[in-house]
Amino acid sequence: MLKNRYFRWSLKIISAVLSFSLIFLFIQPFFVPKYIGGSTTIVSGYSYLDKNSIDVLFLGSSQMFCTVDAGMLTDKYDISSYDFGASGQNLTMSEYYYTEALKTQSPNLVILEACQIFLSNDKIGDDALSWNFDPMNISIKEFTTAQQVCNNNIKAFNYSFTPLFLYHDRWNSIGDKDSGGENDIDYVIDPKKYIDLSSRGFLARDHVEPQKLAFYNDDTSLKTIPQESKTAILKIAEDCKNRNIKLVLFKSPSSSWTKGDSLSVKHFAEENSLEFIDLNEKLTEIGIDENSDFYDGAHLNTNGAKKTTKYLAILLQSYLKN
């Protein structure tokens, strides 16, 4: 009799825990911020690709997905590609994105944006953590990556498994388009209608903001690349080698990128037999105009991206033939 009573109580406790967990998992997505037309839709869009359907995978931060018009590469140049990244992504997080990307795709070529190579894990802010982790599926790899970049197990656990605890104060803004909860409810119910798969992760911006390009100066001072960035790149490189995938580091045109930045990455690439292409050395060939082709100090606008993508298409075609 006592044994049956314990058994019944155990069933009740297990049922209560399971019920709470299901309710928790159901309501949690409504609290996670949605960056419609930004990182959220770019990351989510990747999951709607047909399996093993891309030849080229682009990884990195917003400088990557504001530079490479993957839709143009796919439609105009027959180079099936996708810009799989999120704003503020450093190399540790790029390695995590690479691992997740290879679960459903087997590209022939991986192009890794190097703009955040100098950003150490301890310099990543909460906004970047949100942009990079919130749209991703729950996984152990997400948690271990969050541990590295948060240096805080509780925070890492929250970003990976229980974001409700991070955003519990968003009750009042959910569904309110004027206060940061833009289309949250709609997006959770039907995310696909917010995803423009034809853009392939590219974010088009038409605004023009003239820039003075640092690369035109003579600043050749070298920068230190954090060990975690080196480790992340070498992990990607090793996995690419094992899978017979070509890996190329690249730097998109940027007004703040210097010759010293470029030399720092070149030295690292040469030491590790990696290929690095700095498009800031090709600004004239690409046709980049500092007065008309930038959205802001870090990003190209749509016009600059079209020019750069056209230049990149020729390089990509040569890589894919070899």
C-alpha positions as a printed NumPy array, in Angstrom:
array([[  0.   ,   0.   ,   0.   ],
       [  2.788,   2.418,   0.983],
       [  4.648,   1.523,  -2.193],
       [  1.57 ,   2.322,  -4.3  ],
       [  1.155,   5.661,  -2.542],
       [  4.788,   6.604,  -3.303],
       [  4.287,   5.506,  -6.875],
       [  1.165,   7.693,  -7.266],
       [  2.925,  10.7  ,  -5.703],
       [  5.923,  10.164,  -7.975],
       [  3.631,  10.125, -11.011],
       [  1.961,  13.34 ,  -9.861],
       [  5.297,  15.074,  -9.353],
       [  6.597,  13.912, -12.739],
       [  3.354,  14.991, -14.423],
       [  3.516,  18.403, -12.747],
       [  7.133,  18.903, -13.822],
       [  6.361,  17.842, -17.394],
       [  3.291,  20.09 , -17.533],
       [  5.258,  23.056, -16.232],
       [  8.08 ,  22.369, -18.714],
       [  5.672,  22.191, -21.654],
       [  3.945,  25.422, -20.644],
       [  7.325,  27.073, -20.091],
       [  8.607,  26.   , -23.522],
       [  5.369,  27.154, -25.137],
       [  5.35 ,  30.692, -23.719],
       [  9.104,  31.29 , -23.768],
       [  9.423,  32.12 , -27.513],
       [  7.04 ,  35.062, -27.086],
       [  9.503,  36.74 , -24.724],
       [ 12.593,  36.426, -26.881],
       [ 13.221,  39.661, -28.855],
       [ 12.667,  39.467, -32.605],
       [ 14.855,  41.444, -34.988],
       [ 12.566,  41.417, -37.994],
       [ 14.537,  42.215, -41.143],
       [ 17.772,  41.629, -39.234],
       [ 19.552,  38.828, -37.422],
       [ 16.424,  36.862, -36.46 ],
       [ 15.074,  36.449, -39.983],
       [ 18.555,  35.909, -41.444],
       [ 19.305,  33.09 , -39.012],
       [ 15.827,  31.549, -39.203],
       [ 15.833,  31.662, -42.988],
       [ 18.73 ,  29.211, -43.124],
       [ 16.523,  26.45 , -41.712],
       [ 14.135,  26.795, -44.683],
       [ 16.813,  25.984, -47.262],
       [ 16.555,  22.628, -48.982],
       [ 19.032,  20.214, -47.458],
       [ 22.493,  20.232, -49.076],
       [ 21.435,  22.937, -51.525],
       [ 24.198,  25.544, -51.205],
       [ 27.679,  25.652, -52.701],
       [ 29.005,  28.597, -50.696],
       [ 28.452,  29.377, -47.025],
       [ 29.213,  32.898, -45.789],
       [ 29.804,  33.334, -42.051],
       [ 30.26 ,  36.397, -39.871],
       [ 28.732,  39.585, -38.578],
       [ 26.597,  42.29 , -40.198],
       [ 29.514,  43.502, -42.315],
       [ 29.267,  40.162, -44.09 ],
       [ 25.519,  40.102, -44.688],
       [ 25.424,  43.779, -45.703],
       [ 28.219,  43.185, -48.241],
       [ 27.481,  39.858, -49.901],
       [ 24.253,  39.734, -51.885],
       [ 23.834,  35.966, -51.723],
       [ 20.5  ,  36.221, -53.539],
       [ 22.263,  37.916, -56.454],
       [ 25.003,  35.256, -56.437],
       [ 22.379,  32.513, -56.491],
       [ 20.042,  33.97 , -59.11 ],
       [ 22.392,  35.842, -61.446],
       [ 25.607,  33.841, -61.213],
       [ 24.222,  30.387, -60.39 ],
       [ 26.326,  30.22 , -57.212],
       [ 23.962,  28.835, -54.597],
       [ 24.909,  30.567, -51.355],
       [ 23.65 ,  31.922, -48.032],
       [ 24.743,  34.653, -45.593],
       [ 24.518,  32.821, -42.271],
       [ 25.479,  35.28 , -39.548],
       [ 24.296,  37.727, -36.938],
       [ 25.223,  41.248, -35.889],
       [ 28.208,  41.611, -33.567],
       [ 29.346,  38.035, -34.174],
       [ 32.945,  37.386, -33.189],
       [ 34.974,  34.37 , -34.294],
       [ 34.029,  32.153, -31.346],
       [ 30.384,  32.54 , -32.308],
       [ 31.213,  32.104, -36.014],
       [ 32.69 ,  28.684, -35.178],
       [ 29.423,  27.785, -33.433],
       [ 27.399,  28.968, -36.442],
       [ 29.664,  26.936, -38.719],
       [ 28.978,  23.79 , -36.679],
       [ 25.228,  24.379, -36.807],
       [ 25.312,  25.203, -40.527],
       [ 27.009,  21.937, -41.423],
       [ 24.189,  19.936, -39.843],
       [ 21.99 ,  20.556, -42.884],
       [ 24.337,  21.75 , -45.624],
       [ 27.55 ,  20.468, -47.196],
       [ 29.042,  23.462, -49.031],
       [ 32.122,  23.271, -51.224],
       [ 33.363,  26.647, -50.039],
       [ 33.198,  28.523, -46.711],
       [ 33.906,  32.269, -46.689],
       [ 34.57 ,  33.678, -43.211],
       [ 34.378,  37.442, -42.594],
       [ 37.355,  38.612, -40.52 ],
       [ 36.024,  41.962, -39.327],
       [ 35.6  ,  40.797, -35.71 ],
       [ 38.853,  38.871, -35.509],
       [ 40.237,  41.357, -32.975],
       [ 37.146,  41.172, -30.732],
       [ 37.822,  39.04 , -27.668],
       [ 35.066,  37.138, -25.881],
       [ 35.153,  39.423, -22.842],
       [ 34.306,  42.457, -25.   ],
       [ 31.004,  41.13 , -26.347],
       [ 27.973,  43.071, -25.136],
       [ 24.484,  41.858, -24.292],
       [ 23.05 ,  43.124, -27.582],
       [ 25.435,  40.921, -29.579],
       [ 24.693,  37.947, -27.332],
       [ 20.985,  38.425, -27.968],
       [ 21.406,  38.86 , -31.728],
       [ 23.5  ,  35.701, -32.013],
       [ 21.914,  33.274, -29.547],
       [ 18.203,  34.137, -29.454],
       [ 17.37 ,  32.975, -33.016],
       [ 19.278,  29.69 , -32.683],
       [ 17.84 ,  26.347, -31.615],
       [ 18.534,  25.049, -28.121],
       [ 21.631,  22.831, -28.068],
       [ 24.604,  21.837, -25.942],
       [ 26.918,  23.551, -28.451],
       [ 24.994,  26.791, -27.968],
       [ 25.493,  26.486, -24.203],
       [ 29.236,  25.74 , -24.408],
       [ 29.703,  28.669, -26.81 ],
       [ 27.701,  30.956, -24.537],
       [ 29.904,  29.865, -21.635],
       [ 32.977,  30.99 , -23.566],
       [ 31.642,  34.394, -24.554],
       [ 29.685,  35.147, -21.357],
       [ 32.208,  33.788, -18.854],
       [ 29.146,  33.296, -16.673],
       [ 27.462,  29.903, -16.402],
       [ 24.088,  31.242, -15.264],
       [ 23.954,  33.823, -18.048],
       [ 25.085,  31.215, -20.576],
       [ 22.377,  28.816, -19.383],
       [ 19.754,  31.534, -19.718],
       [ 20.795,  32.488, -23.256],
       [ 20.847,  28.823, -24.263],
       [ 17.891,  27.245, -22.477],
       [ 15.834,  29.744, -20.473],
       [ 15.809,  33.154, -22.211],
       [ 12.481,  33.78 , -20.456],
       [ 14.527,  34.638, -17.353],
       [ 16.523,  37.192, -19.358],
       [ 13.513,  38.924, -20.877],
       [ 10.9  ,  38.44 , -18.156],
       [ 10.209,  42.197, -18.104],
       [  8.913,  42.176, -21.712],
       [  5.302,  41.447, -20.735],
       [  4.234,  44.974, -21.589],
       [  6.001,  45.195, -24.943],
       [  5.026,  41.896, -26.539],
       [  3.09 ,  42.645, -29.697],
       [  3.542,  46.392, -29.251],
       [  5.128,  47.646, -32.483],
       [  6.064,  50.969, -30.894],
       [  8.065,  49.685, -27.952],
       [ 10.404,  46.967, -29.142],
       [  8.042,  43.999, -29.249],
       [  7.51 ,  44.362, -32.969],
       [  5.468,  41.465, -34.37 ],
       [  6.613,  39.032, -31.657],
       [  3.337,  37.119, -31.498],
       [  2.952,  36.998, -35.266],
       [  6.507,  35.824, -35.769],
       [  6.269,  32.966, -33.253],
       [  3.028,  31.741, -34.821],
       [  4.128,  32.055, -38.462],
       [  7.843,  32.889, -38.828],
       [  8.061,  31.93 , -42.497],
       [  6.   ,  34.896, -43.663],
       [  8.707,  37.25 , -42.346],
       [ 11.545,  35.47 , -44.131],
       [ 12.553,  36.546, -47.622],
       [ 14.391,  33.432, -48.718],
       [ 15.187,  34.993, -52.102],
       [ 17.603,  37.39 , -50.349],
       [ 19.565,  34.421, -48.959],
       [ 20.402,  36.328, -45.762],
       [ 21.529,  39.527, -47.494],
       [ 20.369,  42.736, -45.79 ],
       [ 19.798,  45.545, -48.293],
       [ 20.148,  49.135, -47.072],
       [ 19.71 ,  52.075, -49.415],
       [ 20.779,  54.907, -47.109],
       [ 23.954,  56.774, -48.166],
       [ 26.495,  58.142, -45.699],
       [ 29.818,  59.397, -47.171],
       [ 32.945,  58.022, -45.489],
       [ 36.676,  58.662, -45.271],
       [ 38.388,  55.314, -45.742],
       [ 41.094,  54.506, -43.21 ],
       [ 42.721,  52.087, -45.644],
       [ 43.839,  55.035, -47.777],
       [ 46.023,  56.207, -44.871],
       [ 49.435,  54.798, -43.951],
       [ 48.482,  53.225, -40.634],
       [ 50.39 ,  49.933, -40.645],
       [ 50.385,  49.352, -36.88 ],
       [ 49.731,  45.699, -36.108],
       [ 46.99 ,  44.459, -33.768],
       [ 46.931,  41.469, -31.461],
       [ 44.544,  38.706, -32.452],
       [ 42.999,  37.139, -29.309],
       [ 43.777,  33.474, -28.799],
       [ 40.08 ,  32.58 , -28.854],
       [ 39.764,  34.011, -32.381],
       [ 42.763,  31.994, -33.539],
       [ 41.381,  28.839, -31.924],
       [ 37.954,  29.29 , -33.523],
       [ 39.386,  29.832, -37.015],
       [ 41.698,  26.844, -36.72 ],
       [ 38.809,  24.641, -35.573],
       [ 36.834,  25.652, -38.651],
       [ 39.908,  25.128, -40.832],
       [ 40.514,  21.642, -39.443],
       [ 36.904,  20.592, -39.942],
       [ 36.874,  22.03 , -43.475],
       [ 40.019,  20.059, -44.269],
       [ 38.425,  16.853, -42.981],
       [ 35.336,  17.476, -45.11 ],
       [ 37.287,  18.575, -48.194],
       [ 35.77 ,  22.083, -48.015],
       [ 37.802,  25.104, -49.078],
       [ 38.017,  27.84 , -46.421],
       [ 38.767,  31.471, -47.27 ],
       [ 39.046,  34.363, -44.832],
       [ 37.885,  37.629, -46.318],
       [ 37.391,  41.247, -45.318],
       [ 34.607,  43.294, -46.835],
       [ 35.139,  46.986, -47.638],
       [ 34.963,  49.021, -44.425],
       [ 35.759,  52.648, -43.683],
       [ 37.519,  51.815, -40.388],
       [ 39.675,  48.89 , -41.585],
       [ 43.375,  49.806, -41.748],
       [ 46.446,  48.464, -43.515],
       [ 47.696,  47.352, -40.098],
       [ 44.516,  45.347, -39.526],
       [ 45.02 ,  43.683, -42.873],
       [ 48.692,  42.89 , -42.208],
       [ 47.803,  41.396, -38.826],
       [ 45.346,  38.965, -40.406],
       [ 47.724,  38.208, -43.288],
       [ 50.502,  37.211, -40.883],
       [ 48.16 ,  34.875, -39.02 ],
       [ 46.841,  33.396, -42.272],
       [ 50.332,  32.793, -43.659],
       [ 51.5  ,  31.168, -40.416],
       [ 48.611,  28.703, -40.629],
       [ 48.469,  28.144, -44.401],
       [ 45.118,  29.885, -44.72 ],
       [ 43.917,  32.017, -47.592],
       [ 42.928,  35.614, -46.846],
       [ 41.391,  38.091, -49.288],
       [ 41.139,  41.725, -48.241],
       [ 38.704,  43.524, -50.517],
       [ 39.921,  46.846, -49.098],
       [ 42.975,  46.307, -51.297],
       [ 40.65 ,  46.065, -54.31 ],
       [ 38.479,  49.143, -53.774],
       [ 39.418,  50.688, -57.127],
       [ 38.882,  47.438, -59.024],
       [ 35.518,  46.915, -57.33 ],
       [ 34.566,  50.519, -57.995],
       [ 33.741,  51.446, -54.399],
       [ 32.982,  55.153, -54.024],
       [ 33.406,  56.421, -50.469],
       [ 30.799,  59.11 , -51.133],
       [ 27.988,  56.877, -52.37 ],
       [ 28.535,  53.211, -51.461],
       [ 28.359,  53.147, -47.653],
       [ 25.371,  52.896, -45.356],
       [ 27.446,  53.928, -42.331],
       [ 31.015,  53.659, -41.035],
       [ 30.985,  49.869, -40.949],
       [ 28.571,  48.74 , -43.659],
       [ 28.104,  49.033, -47.395],
       [ 24.737,  50.084, -48.734],
       [ 22.882,  48.226, -51.477],
       [ 24.826,  49.943, -54.247],
       [ 28.204,  49.094, -52.695],
       [ 27.084,  45.532, -52.036],
       [ 26.097,  45.   , -55.675],
       [ 29.52 ,  46.154, -56.861],
       [ 31.311,  43.963, -54.322],
       [ 29.139,  40.923, -55.043],
       [ 29.819,  41.242, -58.763],
       [ 33.567,  41.259, -58.025],
       [ 33.232,  38.333, -55.609],
       [ 31.285,  36.239, -58.125],
       [ 34.34 ,  35.983, -60.378],
       [ 36.517,  34.818, -57.455],
       [ 33.931,  32.317, -56.281],
       [ 33.514,  30.825, -59.741],
       [ 37.277,  30.225, -59.946],
       [ 37.312,  28.581, -56.492],
       [ 34.4  ,  26.292, -57.31 ],
       [ 36.015,  25.154, -60.582],
       [ 39.181,  24.018, -58.819]])
